[in-house]
Short mmCIF file of N, CA and C in Angstrom, two decimals:
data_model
loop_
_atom_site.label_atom_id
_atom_site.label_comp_id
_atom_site.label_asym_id
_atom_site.label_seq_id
_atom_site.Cartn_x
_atom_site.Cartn_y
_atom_site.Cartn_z
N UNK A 1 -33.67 -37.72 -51.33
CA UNK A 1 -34.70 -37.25 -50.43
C UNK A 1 -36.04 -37.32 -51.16
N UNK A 2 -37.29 -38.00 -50.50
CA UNK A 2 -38.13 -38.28 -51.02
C UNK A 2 -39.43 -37.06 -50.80
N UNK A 3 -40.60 -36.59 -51.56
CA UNK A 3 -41.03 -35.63 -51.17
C UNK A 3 -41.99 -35.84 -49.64
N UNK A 4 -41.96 -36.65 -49.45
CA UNK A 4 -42.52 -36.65 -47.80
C UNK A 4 -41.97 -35.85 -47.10
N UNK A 5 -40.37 -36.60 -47.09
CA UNK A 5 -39.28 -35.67 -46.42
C UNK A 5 -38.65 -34.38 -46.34
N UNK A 6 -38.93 -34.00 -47.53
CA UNK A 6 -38.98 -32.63 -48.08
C UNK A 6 -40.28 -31.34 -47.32
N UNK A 7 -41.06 -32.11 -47.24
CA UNK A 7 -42.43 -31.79 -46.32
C UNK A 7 -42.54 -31.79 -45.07
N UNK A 8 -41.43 -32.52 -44.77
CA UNK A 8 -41.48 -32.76 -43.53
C UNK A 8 -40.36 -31.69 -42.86
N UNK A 9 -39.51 -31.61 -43.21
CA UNK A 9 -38.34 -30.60 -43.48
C UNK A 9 -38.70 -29.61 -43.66
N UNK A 10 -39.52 -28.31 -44.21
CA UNK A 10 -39.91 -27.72 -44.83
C UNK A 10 -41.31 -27.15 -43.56
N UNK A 11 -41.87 -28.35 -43.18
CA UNK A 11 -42.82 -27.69 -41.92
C UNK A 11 -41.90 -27.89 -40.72
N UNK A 12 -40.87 -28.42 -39.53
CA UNK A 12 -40.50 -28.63 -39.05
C UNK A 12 -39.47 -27.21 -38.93
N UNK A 13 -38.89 -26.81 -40.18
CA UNK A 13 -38.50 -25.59 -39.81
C UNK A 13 -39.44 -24.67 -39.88
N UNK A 14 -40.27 -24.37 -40.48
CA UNK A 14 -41.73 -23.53 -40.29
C UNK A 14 -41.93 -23.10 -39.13
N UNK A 15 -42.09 -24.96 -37.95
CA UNK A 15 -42.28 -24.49 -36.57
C UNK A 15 -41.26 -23.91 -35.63
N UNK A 16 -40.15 -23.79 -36.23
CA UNK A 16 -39.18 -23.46 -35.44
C UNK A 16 -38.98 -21.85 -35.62
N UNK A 17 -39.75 -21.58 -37.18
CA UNK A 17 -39.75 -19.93 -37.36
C UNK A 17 -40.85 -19.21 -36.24
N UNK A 18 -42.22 -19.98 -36.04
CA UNK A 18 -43.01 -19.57 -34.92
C UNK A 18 -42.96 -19.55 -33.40
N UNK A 19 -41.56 -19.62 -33.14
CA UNK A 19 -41.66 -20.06 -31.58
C UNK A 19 -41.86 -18.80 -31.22
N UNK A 20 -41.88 -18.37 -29.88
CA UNK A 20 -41.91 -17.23 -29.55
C UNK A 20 -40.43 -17.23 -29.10
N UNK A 21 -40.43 -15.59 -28.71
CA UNK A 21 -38.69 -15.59 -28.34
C UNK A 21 -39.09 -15.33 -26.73
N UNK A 22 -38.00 -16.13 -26.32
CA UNK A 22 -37.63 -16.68 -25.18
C UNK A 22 -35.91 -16.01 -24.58
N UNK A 23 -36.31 -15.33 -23.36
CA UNK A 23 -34.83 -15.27 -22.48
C UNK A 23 -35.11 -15.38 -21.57
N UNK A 24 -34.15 -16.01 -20.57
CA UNK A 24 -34.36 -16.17 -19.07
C UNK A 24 -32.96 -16.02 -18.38
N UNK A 25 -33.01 -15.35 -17.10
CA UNK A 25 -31.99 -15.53 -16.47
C UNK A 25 -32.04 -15.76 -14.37
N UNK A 26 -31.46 -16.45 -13.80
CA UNK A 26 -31.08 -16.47 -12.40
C UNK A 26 -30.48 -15.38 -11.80
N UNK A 27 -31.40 -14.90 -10.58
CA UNK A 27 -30.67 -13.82 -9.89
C UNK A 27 -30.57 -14.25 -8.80
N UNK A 28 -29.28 -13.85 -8.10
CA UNK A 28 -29.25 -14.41 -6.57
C UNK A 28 -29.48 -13.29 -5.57
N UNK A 29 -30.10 -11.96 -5.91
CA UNK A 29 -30.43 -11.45 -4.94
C UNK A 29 -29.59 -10.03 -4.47
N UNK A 30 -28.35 -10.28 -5.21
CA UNK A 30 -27.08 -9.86 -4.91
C UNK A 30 -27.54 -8.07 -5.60
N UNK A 31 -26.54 -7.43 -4.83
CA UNK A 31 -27.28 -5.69 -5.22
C UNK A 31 -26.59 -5.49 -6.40
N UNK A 32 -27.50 -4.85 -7.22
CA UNK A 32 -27.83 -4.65 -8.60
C UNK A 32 -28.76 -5.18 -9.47
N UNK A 33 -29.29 -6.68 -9.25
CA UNK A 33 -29.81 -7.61 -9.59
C UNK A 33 -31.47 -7.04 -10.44
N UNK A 34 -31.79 -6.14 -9.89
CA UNK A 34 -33.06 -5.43 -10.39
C UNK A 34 -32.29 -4.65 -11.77
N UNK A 35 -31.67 -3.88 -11.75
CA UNK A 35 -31.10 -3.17 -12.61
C UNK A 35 -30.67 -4.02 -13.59
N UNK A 36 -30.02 -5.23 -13.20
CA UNK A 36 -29.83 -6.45 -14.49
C UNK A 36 -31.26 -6.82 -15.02
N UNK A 37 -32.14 -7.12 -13.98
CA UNK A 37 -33.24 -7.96 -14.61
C UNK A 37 -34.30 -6.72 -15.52
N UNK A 38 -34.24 -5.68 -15.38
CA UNK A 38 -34.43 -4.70 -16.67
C UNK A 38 -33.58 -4.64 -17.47
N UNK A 39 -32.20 -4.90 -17.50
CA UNK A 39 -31.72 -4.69 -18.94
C UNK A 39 -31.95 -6.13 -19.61
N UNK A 40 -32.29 -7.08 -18.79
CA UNK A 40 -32.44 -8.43 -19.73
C UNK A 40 -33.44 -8.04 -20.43
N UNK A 41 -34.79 -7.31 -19.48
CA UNK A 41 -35.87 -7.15 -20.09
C UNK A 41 -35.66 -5.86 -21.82
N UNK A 42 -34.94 -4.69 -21.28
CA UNK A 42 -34.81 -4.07 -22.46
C UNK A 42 -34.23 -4.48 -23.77
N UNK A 43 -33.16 -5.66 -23.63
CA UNK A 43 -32.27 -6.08 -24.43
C UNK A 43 -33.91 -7.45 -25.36
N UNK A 44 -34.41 -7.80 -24.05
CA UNK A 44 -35.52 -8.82 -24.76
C UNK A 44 -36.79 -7.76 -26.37
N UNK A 45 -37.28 -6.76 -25.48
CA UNK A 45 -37.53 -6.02 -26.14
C UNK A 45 -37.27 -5.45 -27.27
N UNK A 46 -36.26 -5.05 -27.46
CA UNK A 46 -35.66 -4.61 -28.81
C UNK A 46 -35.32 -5.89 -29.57
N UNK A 47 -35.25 -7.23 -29.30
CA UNK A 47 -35.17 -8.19 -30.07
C UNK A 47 -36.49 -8.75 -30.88
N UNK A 48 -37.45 -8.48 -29.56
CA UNK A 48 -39.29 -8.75 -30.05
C UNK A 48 -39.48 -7.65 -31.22
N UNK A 49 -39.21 -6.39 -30.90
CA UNK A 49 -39.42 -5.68 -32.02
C UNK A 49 -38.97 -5.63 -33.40
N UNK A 50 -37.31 -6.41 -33.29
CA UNK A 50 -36.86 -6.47 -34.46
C UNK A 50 -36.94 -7.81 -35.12
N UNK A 51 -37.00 -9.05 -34.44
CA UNK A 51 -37.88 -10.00 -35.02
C UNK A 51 -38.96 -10.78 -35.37
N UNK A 52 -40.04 -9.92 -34.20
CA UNK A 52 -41.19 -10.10 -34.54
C UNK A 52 -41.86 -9.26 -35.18
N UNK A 53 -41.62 -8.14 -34.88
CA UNK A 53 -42.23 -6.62 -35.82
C UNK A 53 -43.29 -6.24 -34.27
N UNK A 54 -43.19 -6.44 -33.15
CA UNK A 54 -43.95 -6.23 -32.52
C UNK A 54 -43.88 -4.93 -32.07
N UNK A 55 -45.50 -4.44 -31.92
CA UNK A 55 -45.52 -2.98 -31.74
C UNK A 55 -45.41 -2.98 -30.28
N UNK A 56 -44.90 -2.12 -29.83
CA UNK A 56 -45.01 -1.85 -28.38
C UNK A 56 -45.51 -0.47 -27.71
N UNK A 57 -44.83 1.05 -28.18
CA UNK A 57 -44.94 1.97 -28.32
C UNK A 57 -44.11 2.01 -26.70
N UNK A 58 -43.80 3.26 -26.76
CA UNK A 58 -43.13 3.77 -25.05
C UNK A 58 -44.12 3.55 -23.97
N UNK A 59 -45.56 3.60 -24.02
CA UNK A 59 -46.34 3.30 -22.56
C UNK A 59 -46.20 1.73 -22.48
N UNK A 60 -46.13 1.00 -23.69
CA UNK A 60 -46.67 -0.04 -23.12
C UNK A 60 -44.98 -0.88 -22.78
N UNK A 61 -43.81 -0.42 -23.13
CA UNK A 61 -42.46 -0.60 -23.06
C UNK A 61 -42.14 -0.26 -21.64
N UNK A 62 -42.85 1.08 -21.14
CA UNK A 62 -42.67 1.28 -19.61
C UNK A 62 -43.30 0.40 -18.93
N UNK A 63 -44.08 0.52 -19.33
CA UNK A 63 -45.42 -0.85 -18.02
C UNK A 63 -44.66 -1.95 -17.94
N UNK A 64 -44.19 -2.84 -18.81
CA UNK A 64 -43.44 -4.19 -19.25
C UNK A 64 -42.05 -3.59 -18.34
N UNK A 65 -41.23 -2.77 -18.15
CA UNK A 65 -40.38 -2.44 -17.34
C UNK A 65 -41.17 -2.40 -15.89
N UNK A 66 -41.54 -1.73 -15.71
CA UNK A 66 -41.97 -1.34 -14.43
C UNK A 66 -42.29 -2.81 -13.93
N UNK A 67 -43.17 -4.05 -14.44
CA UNK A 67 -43.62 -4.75 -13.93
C UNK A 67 -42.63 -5.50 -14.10
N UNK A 68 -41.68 -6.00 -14.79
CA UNK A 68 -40.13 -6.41 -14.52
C UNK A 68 -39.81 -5.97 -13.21
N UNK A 69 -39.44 -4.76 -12.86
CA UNK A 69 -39.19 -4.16 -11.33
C UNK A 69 -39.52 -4.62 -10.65
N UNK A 70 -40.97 -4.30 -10.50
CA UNK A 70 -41.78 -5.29 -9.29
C UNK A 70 -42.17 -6.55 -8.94
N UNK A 71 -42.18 -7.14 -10.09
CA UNK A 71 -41.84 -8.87 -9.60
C UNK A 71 -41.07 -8.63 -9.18
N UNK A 72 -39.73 -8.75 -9.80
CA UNK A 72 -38.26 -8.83 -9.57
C UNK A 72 -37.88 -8.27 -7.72
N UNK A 73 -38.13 -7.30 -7.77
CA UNK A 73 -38.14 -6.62 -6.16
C UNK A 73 -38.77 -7.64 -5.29
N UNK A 74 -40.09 -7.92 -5.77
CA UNK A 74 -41.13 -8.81 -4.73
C UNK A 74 -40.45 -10.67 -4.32
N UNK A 75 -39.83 -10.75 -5.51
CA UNK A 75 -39.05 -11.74 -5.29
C UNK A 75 -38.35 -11.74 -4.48
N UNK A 76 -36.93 -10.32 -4.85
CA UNK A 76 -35.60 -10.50 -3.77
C UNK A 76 -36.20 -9.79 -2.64
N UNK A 77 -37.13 -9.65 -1.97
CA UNK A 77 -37.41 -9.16 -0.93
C UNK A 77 -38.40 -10.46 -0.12
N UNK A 78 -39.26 -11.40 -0.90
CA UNK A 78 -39.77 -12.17 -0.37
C UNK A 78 -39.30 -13.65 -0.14
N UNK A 79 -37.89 -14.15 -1.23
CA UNK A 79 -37.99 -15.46 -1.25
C UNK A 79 -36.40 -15.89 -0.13
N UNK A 80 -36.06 -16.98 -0.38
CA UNK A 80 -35.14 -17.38 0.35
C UNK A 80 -33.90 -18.13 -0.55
N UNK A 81 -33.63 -16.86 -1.39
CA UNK A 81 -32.84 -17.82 -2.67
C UNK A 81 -32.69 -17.42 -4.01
N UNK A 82 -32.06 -17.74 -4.70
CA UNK A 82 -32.22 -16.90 -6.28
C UNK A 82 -33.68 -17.29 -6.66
N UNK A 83 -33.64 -16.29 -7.73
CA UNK A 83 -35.28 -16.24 -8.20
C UNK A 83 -34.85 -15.94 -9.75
N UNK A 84 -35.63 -16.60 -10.74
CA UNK A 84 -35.41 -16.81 -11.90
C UNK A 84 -36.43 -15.72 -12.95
N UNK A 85 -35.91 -15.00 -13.87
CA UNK A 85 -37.27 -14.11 -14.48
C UNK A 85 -37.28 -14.58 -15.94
N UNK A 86 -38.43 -15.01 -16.40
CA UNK A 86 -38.52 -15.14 -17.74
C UNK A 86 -39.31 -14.75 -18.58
N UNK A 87 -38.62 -14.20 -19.60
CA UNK A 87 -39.41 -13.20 -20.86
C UNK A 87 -40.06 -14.27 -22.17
N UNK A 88 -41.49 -14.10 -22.49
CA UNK A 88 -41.47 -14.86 -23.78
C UNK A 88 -42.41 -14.22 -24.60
N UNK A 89 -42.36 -13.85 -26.03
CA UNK A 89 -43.26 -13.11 -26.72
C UNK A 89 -43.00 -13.37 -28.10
N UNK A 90 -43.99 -12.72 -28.28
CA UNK A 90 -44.69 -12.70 -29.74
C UNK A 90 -44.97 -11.04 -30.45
N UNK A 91 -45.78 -10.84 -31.49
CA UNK A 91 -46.19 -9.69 -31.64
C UNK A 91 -47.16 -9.64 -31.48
N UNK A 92 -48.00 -10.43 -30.59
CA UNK A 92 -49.36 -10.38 -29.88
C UNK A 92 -49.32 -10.69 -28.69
N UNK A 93 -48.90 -11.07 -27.75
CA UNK A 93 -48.50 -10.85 -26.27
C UNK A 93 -46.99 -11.19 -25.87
N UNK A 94 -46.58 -10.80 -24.68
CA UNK A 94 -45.48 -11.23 -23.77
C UNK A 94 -45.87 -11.48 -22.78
N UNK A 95 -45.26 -12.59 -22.10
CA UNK A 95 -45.39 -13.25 -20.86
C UNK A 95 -44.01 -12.43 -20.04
N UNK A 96 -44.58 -12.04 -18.55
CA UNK A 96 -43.54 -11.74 -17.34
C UNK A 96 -43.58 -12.95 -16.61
N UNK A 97 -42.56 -13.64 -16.37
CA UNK A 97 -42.88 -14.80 -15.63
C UNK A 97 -41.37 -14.36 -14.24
N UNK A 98 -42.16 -14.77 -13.34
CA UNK A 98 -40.68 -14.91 -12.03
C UNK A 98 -41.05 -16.18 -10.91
N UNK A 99 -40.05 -17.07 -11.00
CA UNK A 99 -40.25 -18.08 -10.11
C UNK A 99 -39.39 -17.68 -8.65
N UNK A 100 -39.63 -18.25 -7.58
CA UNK A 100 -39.19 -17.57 -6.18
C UNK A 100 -39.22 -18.95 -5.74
N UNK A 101 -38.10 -19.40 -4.74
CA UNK A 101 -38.61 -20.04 -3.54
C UNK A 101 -39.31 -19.95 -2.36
N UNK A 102 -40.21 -19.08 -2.31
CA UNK A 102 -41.14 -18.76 -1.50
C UNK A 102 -42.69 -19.30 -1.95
N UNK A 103 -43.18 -20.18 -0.87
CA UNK A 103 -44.53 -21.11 -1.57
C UNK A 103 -45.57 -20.13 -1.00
N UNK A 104 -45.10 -18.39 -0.45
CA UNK A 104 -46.31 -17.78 -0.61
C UNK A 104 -46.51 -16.87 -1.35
N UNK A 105 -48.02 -16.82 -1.47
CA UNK A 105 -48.33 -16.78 -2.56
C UNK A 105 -48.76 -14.90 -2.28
N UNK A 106 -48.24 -13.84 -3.11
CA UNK A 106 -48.25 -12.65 -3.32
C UNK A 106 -49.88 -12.60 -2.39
N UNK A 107 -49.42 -11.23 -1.77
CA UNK A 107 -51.47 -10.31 -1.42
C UNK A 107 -51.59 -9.15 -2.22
N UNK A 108 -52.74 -8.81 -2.64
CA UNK A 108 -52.89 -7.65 -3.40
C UNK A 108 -53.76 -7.09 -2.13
N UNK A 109 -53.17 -5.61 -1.44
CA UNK A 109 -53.95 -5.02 -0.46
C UNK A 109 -54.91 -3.83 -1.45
N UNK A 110 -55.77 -4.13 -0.53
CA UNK A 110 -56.60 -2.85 -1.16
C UNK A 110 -56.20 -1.68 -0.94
N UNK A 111 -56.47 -0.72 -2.18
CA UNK A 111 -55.70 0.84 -2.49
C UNK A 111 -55.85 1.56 -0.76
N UNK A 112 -54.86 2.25 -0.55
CA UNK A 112 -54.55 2.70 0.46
C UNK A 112 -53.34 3.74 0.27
N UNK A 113 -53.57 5.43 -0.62
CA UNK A 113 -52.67 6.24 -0.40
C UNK A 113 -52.05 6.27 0.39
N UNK A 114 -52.57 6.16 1.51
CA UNK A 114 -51.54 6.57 2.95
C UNK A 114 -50.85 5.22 3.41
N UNK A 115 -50.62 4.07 2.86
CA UNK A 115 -49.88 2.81 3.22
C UNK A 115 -48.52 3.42 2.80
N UNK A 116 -47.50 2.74 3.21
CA UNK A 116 -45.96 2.80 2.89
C UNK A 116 -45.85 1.43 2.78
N UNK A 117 -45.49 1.74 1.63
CA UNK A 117 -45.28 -0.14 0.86
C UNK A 117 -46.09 -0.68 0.38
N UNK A 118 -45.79 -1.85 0.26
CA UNK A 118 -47.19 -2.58 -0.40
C UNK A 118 -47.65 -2.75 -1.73
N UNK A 119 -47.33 -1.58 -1.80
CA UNK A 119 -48.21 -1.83 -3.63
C UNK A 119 -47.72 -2.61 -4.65
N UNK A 120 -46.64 -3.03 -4.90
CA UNK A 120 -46.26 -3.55 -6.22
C UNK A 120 -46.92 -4.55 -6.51
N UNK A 121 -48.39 -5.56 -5.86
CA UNK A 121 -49.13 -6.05 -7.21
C UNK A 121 -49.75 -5.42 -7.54
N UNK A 122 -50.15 -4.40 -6.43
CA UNK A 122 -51.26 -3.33 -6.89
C UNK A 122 -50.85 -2.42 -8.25
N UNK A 123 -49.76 -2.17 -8.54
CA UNK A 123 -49.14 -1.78 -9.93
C UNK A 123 -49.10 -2.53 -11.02
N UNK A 124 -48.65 -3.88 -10.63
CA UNK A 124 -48.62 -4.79 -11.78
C UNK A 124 -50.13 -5.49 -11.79
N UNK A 125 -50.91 -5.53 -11.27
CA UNK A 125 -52.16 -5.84 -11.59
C UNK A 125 -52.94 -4.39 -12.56
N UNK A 126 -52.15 -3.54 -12.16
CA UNK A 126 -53.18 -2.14 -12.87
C UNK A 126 -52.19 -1.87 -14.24
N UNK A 127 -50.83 -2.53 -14.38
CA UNK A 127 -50.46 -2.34 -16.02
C UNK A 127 -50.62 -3.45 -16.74
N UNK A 128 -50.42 -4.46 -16.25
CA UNK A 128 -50.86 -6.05 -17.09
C UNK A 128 -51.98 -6.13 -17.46
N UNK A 129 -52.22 -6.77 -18.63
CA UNK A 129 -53.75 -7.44 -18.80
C UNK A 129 -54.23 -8.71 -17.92
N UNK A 130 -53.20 -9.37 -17.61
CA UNK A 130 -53.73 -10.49 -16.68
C UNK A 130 -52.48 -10.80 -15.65
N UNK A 131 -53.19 -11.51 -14.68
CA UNK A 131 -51.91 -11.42 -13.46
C UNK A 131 -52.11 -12.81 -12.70
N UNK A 132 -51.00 -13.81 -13.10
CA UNK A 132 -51.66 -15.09 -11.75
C UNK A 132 -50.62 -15.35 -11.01
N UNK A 133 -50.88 -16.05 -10.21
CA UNK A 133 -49.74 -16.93 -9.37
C UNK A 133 -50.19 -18.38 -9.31
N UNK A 134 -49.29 -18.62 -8.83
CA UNK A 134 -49.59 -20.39 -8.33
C UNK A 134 -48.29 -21.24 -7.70
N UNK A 135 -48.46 -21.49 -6.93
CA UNK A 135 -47.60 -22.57 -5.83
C UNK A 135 -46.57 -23.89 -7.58
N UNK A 136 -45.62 -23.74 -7.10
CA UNK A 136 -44.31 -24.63 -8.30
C UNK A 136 -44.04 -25.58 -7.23
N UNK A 137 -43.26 -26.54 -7.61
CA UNK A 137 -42.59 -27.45 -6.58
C UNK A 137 -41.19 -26.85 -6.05
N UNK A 138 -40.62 -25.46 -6.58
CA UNK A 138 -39.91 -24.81 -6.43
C UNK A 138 -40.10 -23.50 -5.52
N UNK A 139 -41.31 -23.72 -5.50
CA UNK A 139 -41.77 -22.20 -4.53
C UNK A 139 -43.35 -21.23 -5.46
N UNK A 140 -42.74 -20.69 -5.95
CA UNK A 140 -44.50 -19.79 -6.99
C UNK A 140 -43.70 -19.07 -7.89
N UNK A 141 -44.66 -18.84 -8.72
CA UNK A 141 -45.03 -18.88 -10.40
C UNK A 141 -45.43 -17.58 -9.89
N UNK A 142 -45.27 -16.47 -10.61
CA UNK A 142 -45.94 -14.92 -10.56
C UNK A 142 -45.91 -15.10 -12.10
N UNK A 143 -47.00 -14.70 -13.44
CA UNK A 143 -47.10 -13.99 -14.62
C UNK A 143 -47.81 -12.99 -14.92
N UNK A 144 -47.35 -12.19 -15.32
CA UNK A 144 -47.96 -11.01 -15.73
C UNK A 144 -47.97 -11.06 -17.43
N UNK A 145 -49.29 -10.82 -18.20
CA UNK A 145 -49.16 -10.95 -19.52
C UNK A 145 -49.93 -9.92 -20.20
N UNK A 146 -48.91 -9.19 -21.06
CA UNK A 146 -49.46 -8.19 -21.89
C UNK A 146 -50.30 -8.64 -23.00
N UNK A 147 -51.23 -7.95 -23.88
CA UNK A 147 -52.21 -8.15 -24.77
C UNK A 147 -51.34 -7.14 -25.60
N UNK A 148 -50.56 -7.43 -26.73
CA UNK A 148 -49.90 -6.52 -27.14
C UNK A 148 -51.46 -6.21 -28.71
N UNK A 149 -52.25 -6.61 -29.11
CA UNK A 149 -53.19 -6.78 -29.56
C UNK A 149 -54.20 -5.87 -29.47
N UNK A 150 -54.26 -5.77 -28.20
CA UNK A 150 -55.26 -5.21 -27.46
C UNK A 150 -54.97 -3.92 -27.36
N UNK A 151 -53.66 -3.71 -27.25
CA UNK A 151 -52.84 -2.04 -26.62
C UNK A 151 -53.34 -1.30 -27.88
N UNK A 152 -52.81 -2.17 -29.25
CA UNK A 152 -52.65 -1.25 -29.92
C UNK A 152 -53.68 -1.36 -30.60
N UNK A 153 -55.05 -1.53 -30.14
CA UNK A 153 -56.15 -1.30 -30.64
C UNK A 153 -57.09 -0.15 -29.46
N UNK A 154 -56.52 -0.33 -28.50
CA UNK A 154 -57.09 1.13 -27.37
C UNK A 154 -55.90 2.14 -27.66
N UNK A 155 -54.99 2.01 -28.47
CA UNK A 155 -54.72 3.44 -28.82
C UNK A 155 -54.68 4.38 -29.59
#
């Protein structure tokens, strides 16, 4: 082995030490399916913390649950089909990602105590740092992404 290759070997696993960690799983909708797609999320969590060193603290561990919930709900209540949720992080942000076969695209209604229903972007827009959607060839893209950076510098 020549030292190029050695270099080359040597950064190649480097990049494979930086990926972020990644889980994903398919839900078909079926009852319980919320209750799974938080323990994927808790089980993701305690892995970010123990291999990335990422801080989270309990508020910002609830929010990251809660907004698991509410995609997840907004999905099996809006699409026509399993809906896929995927976790990816670092010790400086996590991505909430949920794909749906539904090509519409979430409403955020304006605050309204006295509404019944409704709110869950209005929640996940008020615990996320950022919130998009966008039309997939599969239906829409919902992410919600924490500033894990950011948390633990406002606290």
């Amino acid at each position: 082995m020549n030292e190029r290759s050695i270099i080359g070997t040597a950064l190649a696993a480097l990049a494979d030490s930086v990926r972020p960690l990644r889980k994903a799983a398919e839900f078909s909708g079926d009852a319980g399916c919320i209750a799974e797609a938080r323990q994927l999320a808790v089980r993701f969590l305690q892995q970010l913390e123990a291999e990335w060193f990422a801080v989270l603290g309990d508020r910002t561990t609830g929010d990251l649950l809660l907004v698991v919930s509410e995609l997840v709900t907004n999905a099996e209540r809006h699409s026509h089909g399993p809906y896929l949720l995927e976790l990816e992080g670092t010790d400086r942000q996590v991505l909430v990602t949920v794909y749906d076969s539904s090509s519409t695209l979430p409403h955020r209604y304006d605050q309204d105590p006295g509404r019944l229903g409704g709110h869950g972007l209005e929640i996940v827009h008020a615990l996320a740092d950022r919130l998009g959607a966008e039309r997939v060839p599969v239906g829409k893209r919902v992410q919600a992404v924490f500033d894990l950076e950011r948390r633990r510098v406002s606290t």
